[in-house]
PDB file of C-alpha atoms in Angstrom:
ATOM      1  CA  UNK A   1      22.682 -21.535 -14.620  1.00 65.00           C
ATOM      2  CA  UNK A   2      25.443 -19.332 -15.207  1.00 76.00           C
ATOM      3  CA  UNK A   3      25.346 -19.991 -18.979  1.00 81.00           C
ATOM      4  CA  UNK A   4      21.693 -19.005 -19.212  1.00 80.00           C
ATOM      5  CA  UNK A   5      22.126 -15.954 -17.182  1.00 81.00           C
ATOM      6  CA  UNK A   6      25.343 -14.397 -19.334  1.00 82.00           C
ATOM      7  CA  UNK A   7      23.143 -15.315 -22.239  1.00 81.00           C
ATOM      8  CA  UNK A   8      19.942 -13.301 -21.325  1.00 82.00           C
ATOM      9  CA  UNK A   9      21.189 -10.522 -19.032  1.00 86.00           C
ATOM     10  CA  UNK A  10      18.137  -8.843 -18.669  1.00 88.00           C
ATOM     11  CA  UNK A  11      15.642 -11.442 -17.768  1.00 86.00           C
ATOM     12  CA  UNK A  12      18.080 -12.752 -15.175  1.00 88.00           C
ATOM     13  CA  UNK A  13      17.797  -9.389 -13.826  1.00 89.00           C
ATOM     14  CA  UNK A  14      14.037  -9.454 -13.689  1.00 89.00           C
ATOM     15  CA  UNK A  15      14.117 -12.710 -12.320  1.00 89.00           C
ATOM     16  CA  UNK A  16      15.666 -11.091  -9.162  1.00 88.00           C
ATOM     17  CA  UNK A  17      12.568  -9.571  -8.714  1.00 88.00           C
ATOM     18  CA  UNK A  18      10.549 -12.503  -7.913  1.00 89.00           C
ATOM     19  CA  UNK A  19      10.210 -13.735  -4.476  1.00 87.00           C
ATOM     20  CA  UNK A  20      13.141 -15.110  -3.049  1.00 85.00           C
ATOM     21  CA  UNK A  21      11.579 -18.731  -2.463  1.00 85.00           C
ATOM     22  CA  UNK A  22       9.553 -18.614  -6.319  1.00 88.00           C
ATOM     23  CA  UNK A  23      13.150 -17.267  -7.766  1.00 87.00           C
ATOM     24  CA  UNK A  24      14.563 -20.197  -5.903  1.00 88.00           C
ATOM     25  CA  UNK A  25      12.323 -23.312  -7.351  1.00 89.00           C
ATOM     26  CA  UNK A  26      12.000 -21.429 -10.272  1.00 88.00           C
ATOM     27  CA  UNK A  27      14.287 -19.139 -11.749  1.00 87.00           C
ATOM     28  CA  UNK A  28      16.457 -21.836 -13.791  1.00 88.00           C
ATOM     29  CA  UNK A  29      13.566 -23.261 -14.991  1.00 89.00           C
ATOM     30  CA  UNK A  30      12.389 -20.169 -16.626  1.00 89.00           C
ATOM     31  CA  UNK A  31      15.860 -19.326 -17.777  1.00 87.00           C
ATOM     32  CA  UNK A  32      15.759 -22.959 -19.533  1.00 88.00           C
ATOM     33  CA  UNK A  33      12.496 -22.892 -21.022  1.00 88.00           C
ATOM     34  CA  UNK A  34      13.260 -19.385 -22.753  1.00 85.00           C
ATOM     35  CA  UNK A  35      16.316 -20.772 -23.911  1.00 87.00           C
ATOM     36  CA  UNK A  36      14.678 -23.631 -25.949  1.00 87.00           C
ATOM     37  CA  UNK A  37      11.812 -21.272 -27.034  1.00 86.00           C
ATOM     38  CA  UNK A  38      14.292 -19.545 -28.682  1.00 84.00           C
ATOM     39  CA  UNK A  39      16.722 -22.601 -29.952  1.00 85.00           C
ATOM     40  CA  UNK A  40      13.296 -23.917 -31.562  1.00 84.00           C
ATOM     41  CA  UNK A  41      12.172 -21.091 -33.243  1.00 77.00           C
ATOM     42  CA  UNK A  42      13.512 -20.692 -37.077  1.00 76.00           C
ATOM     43  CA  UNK A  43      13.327 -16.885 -37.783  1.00 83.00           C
ATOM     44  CA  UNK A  44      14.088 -13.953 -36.053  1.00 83.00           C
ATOM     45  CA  UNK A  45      10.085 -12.773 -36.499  1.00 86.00           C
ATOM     46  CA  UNK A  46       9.153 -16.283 -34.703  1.00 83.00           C
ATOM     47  CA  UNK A  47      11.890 -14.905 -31.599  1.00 83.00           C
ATOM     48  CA  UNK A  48      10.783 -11.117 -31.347  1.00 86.00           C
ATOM     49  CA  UNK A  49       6.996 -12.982 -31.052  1.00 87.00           C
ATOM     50  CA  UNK A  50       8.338 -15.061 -28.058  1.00 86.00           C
ATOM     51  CA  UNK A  51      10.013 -11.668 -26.449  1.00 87.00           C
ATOM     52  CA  UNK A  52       6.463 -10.130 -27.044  1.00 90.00           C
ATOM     53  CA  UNK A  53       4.662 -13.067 -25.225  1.00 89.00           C
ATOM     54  CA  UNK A  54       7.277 -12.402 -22.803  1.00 89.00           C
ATOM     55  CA  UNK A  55       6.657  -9.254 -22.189  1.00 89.00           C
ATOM     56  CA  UNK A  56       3.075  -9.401 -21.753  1.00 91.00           C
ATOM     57  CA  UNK A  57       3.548 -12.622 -19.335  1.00 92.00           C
ATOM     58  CA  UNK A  58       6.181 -11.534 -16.873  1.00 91.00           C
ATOM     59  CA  UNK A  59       4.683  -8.540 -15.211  1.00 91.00           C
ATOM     60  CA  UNK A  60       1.453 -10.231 -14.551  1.00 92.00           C
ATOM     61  CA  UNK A  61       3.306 -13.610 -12.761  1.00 92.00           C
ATOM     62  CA  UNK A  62       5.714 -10.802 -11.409  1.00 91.00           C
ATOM     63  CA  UNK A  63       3.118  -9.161  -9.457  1.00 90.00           C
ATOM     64  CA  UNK A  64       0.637 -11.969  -9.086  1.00 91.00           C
ATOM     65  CA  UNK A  65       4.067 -13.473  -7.229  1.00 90.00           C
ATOM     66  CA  UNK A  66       4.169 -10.661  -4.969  1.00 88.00           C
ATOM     67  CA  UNK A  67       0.967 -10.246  -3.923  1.00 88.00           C
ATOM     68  CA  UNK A  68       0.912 -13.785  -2.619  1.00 90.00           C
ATOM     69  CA  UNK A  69       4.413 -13.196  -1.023  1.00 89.00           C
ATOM     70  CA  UNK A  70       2.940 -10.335   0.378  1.00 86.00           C
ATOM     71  CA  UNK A  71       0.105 -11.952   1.738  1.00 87.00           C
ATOM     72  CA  UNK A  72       1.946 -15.062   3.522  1.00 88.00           C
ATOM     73  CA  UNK A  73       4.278 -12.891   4.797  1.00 86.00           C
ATOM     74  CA  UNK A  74       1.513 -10.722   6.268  1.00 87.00           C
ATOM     75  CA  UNK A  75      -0.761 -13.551   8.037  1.00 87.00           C
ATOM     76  CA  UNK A  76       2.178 -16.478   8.368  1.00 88.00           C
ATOM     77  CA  UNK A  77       5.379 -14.649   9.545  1.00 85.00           C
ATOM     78  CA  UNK A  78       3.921 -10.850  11.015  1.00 88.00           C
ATOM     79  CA  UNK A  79       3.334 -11.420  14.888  1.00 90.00           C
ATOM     80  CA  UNK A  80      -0.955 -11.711  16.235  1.00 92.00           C
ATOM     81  CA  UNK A  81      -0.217  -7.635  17.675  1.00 93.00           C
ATOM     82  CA  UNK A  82       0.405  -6.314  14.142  1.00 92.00           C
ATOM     83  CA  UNK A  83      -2.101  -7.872  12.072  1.00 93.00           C
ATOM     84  CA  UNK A  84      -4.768  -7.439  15.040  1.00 95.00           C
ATOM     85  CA  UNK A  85      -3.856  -3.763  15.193  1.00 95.00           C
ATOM     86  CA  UNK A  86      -3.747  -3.431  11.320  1.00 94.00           C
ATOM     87  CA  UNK A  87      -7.326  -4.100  11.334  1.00 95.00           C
ATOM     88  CA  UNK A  88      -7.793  -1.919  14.275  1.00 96.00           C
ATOM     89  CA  UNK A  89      -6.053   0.810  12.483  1.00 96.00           C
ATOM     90  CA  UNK A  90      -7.860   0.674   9.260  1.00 95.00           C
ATOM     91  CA  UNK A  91     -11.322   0.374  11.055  1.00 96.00           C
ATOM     92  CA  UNK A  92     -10.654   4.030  11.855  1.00 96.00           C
ATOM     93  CA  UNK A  93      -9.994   5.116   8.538  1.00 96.00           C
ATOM     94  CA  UNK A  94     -12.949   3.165   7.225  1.00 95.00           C
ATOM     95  CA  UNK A  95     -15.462   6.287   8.473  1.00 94.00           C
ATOM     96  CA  UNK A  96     -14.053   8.427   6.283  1.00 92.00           C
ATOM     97  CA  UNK A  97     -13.528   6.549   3.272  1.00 92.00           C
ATOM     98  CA  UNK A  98     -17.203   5.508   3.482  1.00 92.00           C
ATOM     99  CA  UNK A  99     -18.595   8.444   3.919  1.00 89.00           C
ATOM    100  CA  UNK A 100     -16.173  10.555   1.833  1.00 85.00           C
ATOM    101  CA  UNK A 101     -17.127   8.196  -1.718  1.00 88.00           C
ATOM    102  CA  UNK A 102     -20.732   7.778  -1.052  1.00 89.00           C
ATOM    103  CA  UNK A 103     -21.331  11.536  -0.578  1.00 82.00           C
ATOM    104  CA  UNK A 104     -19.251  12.540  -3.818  1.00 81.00           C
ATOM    105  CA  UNK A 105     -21.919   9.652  -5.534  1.00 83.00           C
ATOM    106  CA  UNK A 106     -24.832  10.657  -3.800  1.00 78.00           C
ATOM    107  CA  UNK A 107     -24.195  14.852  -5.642  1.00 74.00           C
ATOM    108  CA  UNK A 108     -22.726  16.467  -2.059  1.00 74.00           C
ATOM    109  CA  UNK A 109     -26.477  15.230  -0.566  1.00 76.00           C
ATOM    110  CA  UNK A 110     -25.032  14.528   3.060  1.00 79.00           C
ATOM    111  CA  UNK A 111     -24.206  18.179   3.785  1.00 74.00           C
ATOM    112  CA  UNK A 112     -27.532  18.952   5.390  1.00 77.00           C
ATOM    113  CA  UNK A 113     -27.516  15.767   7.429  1.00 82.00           C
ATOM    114  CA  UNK A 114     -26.675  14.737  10.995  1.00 84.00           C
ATOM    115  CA  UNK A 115     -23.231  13.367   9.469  1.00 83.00           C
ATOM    116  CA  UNK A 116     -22.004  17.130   8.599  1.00 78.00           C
ATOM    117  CA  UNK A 117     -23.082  18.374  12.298  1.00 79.00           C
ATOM    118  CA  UNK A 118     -19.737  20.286  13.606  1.00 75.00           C
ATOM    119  CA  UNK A 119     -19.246  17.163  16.328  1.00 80.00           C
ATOM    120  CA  UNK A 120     -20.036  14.158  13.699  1.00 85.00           C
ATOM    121  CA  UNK A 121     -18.066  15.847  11.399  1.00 81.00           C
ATOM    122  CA  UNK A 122     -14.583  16.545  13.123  1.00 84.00           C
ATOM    123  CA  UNK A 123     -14.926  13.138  14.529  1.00 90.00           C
ATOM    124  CA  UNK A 124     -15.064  11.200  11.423  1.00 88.00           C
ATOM    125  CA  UNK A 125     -12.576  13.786   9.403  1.00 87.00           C
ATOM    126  CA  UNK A 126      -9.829  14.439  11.923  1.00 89.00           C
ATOM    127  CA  UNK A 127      -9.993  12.378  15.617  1.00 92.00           C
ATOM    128  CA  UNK A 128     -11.067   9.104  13.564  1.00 95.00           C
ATOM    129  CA  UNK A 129      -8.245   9.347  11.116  1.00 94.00           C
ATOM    130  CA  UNK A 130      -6.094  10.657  13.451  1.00 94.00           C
ATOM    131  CA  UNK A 131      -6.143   7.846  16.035  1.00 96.00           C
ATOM    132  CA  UNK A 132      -5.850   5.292  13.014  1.00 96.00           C
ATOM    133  CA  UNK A 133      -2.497   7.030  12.113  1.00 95.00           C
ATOM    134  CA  UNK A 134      -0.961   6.619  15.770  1.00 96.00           C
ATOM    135  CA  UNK A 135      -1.807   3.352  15.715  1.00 96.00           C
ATOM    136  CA  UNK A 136      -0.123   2.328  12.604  1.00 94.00           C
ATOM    137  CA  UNK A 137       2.783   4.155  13.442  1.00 94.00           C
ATOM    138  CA  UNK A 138       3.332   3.316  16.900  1.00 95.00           C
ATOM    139  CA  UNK A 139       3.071  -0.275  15.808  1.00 94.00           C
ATOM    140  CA  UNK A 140       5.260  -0.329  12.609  1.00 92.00           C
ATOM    141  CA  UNK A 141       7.879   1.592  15.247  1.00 91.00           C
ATOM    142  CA  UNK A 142       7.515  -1.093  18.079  1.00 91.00           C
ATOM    143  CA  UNK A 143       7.547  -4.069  15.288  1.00 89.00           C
ATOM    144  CA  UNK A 144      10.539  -2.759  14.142  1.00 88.00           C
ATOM    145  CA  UNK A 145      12.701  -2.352  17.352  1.00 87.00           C
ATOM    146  CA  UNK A 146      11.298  -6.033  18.064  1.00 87.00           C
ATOM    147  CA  UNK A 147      12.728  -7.175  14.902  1.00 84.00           C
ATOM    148  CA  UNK A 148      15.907  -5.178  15.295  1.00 80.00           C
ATOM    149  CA  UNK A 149      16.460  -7.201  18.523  1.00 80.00           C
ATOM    150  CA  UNK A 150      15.548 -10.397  17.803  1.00 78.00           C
ATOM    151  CA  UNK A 151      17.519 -10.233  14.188  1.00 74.00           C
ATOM    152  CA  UNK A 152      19.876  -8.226  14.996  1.00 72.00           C
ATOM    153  CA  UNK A 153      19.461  -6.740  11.059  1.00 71.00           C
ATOM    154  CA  UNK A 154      20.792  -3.429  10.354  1.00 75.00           C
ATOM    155  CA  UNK A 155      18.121  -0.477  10.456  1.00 74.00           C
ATOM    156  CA  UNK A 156      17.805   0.217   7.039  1.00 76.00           C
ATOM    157  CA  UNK A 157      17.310  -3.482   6.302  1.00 77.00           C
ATOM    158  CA  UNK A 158      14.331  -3.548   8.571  1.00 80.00           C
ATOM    159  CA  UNK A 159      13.218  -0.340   7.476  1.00 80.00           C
ATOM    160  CA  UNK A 160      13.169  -0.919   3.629  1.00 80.00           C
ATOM    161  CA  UNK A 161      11.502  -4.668   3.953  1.00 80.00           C
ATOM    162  CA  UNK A 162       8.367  -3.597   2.202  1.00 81.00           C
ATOM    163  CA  UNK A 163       7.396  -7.351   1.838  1.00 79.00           C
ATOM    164  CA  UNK A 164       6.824  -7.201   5.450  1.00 83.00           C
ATOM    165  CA  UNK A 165       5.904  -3.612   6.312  1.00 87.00           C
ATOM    166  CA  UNK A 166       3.508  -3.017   3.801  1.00 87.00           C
ATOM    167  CA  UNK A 167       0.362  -3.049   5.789  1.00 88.00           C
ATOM    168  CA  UNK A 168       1.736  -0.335   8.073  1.00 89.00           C
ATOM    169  CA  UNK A 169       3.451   2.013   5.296  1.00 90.00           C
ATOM    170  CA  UNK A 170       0.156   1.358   3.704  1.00 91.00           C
ATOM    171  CA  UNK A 171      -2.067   2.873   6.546  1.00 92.00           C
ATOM    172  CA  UNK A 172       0.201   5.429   7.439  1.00 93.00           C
ATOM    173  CA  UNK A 173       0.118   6.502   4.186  1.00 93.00           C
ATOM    174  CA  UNK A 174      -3.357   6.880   4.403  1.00 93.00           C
ATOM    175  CA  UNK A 175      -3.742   8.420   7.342  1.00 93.00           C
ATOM    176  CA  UNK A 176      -1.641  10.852   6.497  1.00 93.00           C
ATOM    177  CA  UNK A 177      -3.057  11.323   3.189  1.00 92.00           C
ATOM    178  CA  UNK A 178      -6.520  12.159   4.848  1.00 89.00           C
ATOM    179  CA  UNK A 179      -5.177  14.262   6.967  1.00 87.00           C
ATOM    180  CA  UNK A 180      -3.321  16.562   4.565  1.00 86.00           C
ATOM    181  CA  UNK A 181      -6.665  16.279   1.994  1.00 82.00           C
ATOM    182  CA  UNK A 182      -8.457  18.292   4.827  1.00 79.00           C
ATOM    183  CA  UNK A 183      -6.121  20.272   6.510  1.00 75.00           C
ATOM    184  CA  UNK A 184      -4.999  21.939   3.131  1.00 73.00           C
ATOM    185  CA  UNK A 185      -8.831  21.480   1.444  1.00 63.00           C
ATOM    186  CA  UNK A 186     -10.190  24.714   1.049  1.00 54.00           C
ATOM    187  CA  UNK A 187     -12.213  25.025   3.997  1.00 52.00           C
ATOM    188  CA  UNK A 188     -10.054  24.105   6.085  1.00 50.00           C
ATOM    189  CA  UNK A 189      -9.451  27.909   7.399  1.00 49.00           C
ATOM    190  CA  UNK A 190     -12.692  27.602   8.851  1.00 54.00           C
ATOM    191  CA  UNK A 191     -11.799  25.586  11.757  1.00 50.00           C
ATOM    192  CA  UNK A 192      -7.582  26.098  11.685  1.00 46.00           C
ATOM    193  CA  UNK A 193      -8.023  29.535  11.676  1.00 49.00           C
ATOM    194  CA  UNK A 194      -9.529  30.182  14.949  1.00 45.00           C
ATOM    195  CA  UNK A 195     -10.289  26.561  16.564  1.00 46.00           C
ATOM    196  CA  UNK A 196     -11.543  27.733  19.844  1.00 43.00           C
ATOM    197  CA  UNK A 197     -14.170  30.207  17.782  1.00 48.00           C
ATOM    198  CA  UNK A 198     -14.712  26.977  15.289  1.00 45.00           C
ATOM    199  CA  UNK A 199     -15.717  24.946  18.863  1.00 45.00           C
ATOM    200  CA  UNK A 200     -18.053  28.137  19.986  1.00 47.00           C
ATOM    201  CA  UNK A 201     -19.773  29.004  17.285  1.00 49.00           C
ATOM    202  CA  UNK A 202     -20.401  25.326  16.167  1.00 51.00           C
ATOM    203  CA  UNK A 203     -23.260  27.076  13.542  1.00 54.00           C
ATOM    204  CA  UNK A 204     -21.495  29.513  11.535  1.00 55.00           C
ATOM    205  CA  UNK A 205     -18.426  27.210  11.043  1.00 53.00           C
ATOM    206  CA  UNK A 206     -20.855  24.791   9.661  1.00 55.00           C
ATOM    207  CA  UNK A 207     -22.071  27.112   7.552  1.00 56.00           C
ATOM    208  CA  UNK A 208     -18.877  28.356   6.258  1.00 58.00           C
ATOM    209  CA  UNK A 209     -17.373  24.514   5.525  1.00 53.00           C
ATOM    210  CA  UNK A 210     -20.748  24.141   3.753  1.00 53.00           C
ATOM    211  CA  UNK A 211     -19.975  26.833   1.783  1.00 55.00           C
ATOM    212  CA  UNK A 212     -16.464  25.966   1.177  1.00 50.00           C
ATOM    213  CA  UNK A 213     -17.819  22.589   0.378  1.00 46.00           C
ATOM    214  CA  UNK A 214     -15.066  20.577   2.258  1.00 45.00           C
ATOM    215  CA  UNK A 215     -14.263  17.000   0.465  1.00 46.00           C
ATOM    216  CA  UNK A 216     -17.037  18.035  -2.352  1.00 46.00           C
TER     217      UNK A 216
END
């Protein structure tokens, strides 16, 4: 093993990459079966086409690996409270995502509906979103200190296991993607700019976000 890997530095390097239990059953393997690729070939143009093939195949098994690493971790080692409230947390971006794509396909035709009304609207742009976001935070936060107990793992190791946390850093992410898209959208003055006359005069901010044509 340590022959192969002094002899192709690089690719024991991306090997590293791969799940820890693929890398495991795996890893010499692949070192081995490169190494008699090559040993077989007769010319150098026979070797740079096995380096090509190489090339092509190793970031698709790369992330195919890590997607399914991902998703075992997710559903066979993430406690029933964080996957239940992962789905909880991106039903309440779902709103928003929904209506957001099918009104940019359907040419802006939902602004005179009941879904741009000043109530419907804030609900499904900000409070929807919103809630979604403390939920995936406050659970990534308390799934951490439970790991940090139980492990007893330094923060920064818990904090940076991405093959775990992804579904959290993933919605929260989101949510606060959303959020910033209309808070800093161009309409967005209309209701930041004086909320409690936004609330009052429900008609004329309508009027001016239609106008300013928020998430158009």
């Amino acid at each position: 093993m340590r022959q192969l890997e002094r002899r192709f530095p690089i690719y024991s390097r991306i090997l590293k990459l791969y799940p820890p239990a693929y890398r495991q059953q795996y890893g010499e393997q692949m070192l081995q079966t490169l190494a008699d690729m090559l040993d077989h070939e007769p010319s150098p143009l026979r070797r740079l086409r096995t380096y090509l093939r190489l090339a092509v195949d190793v970031p698709v098994t790369l992330t195919s690996q890590q997607v399914r690493y991902a998703g075992r971790a997710f559903f066979d080692e993430t406690p029933v409270y964080v996957r239940r409230n992962t789905f909880i947390s991106f039903a309440f971006f779902l709103p928003f995502l929904l209506i957001a794509i099918t009104n940019d396909l359907a040419a802006h035709g939902f602004y005179h509906t009941w879904l741009w009304s000043f109530g419907v609207l804030l609900t499904w742009i900000i409070v929807l979103p919103s809630i979604g976001l403390i939920i995936s935070l406050v659970t990534f936060a308390a799934w951490l200190i439970d790991r940090r107990k139980h492990n007893r793992q330094p923060w920064a190791r818990t904090l940076f296991d991405f093959a775990h946390n992804w579904p959290m850093l993933a919605l929260s992410g989101l949510g606060v993607l959303i959020l910033l898209l209309v808070f800093f959208h161009d309409s967005a003055y209309c209701v930041i700019d004086n909320p409690a006359r936004a609330v009052t005069h429900a008609h004329q901010t309508m009027h001016c976000v239609e106008n300013g044509s928020i998430l158009g």
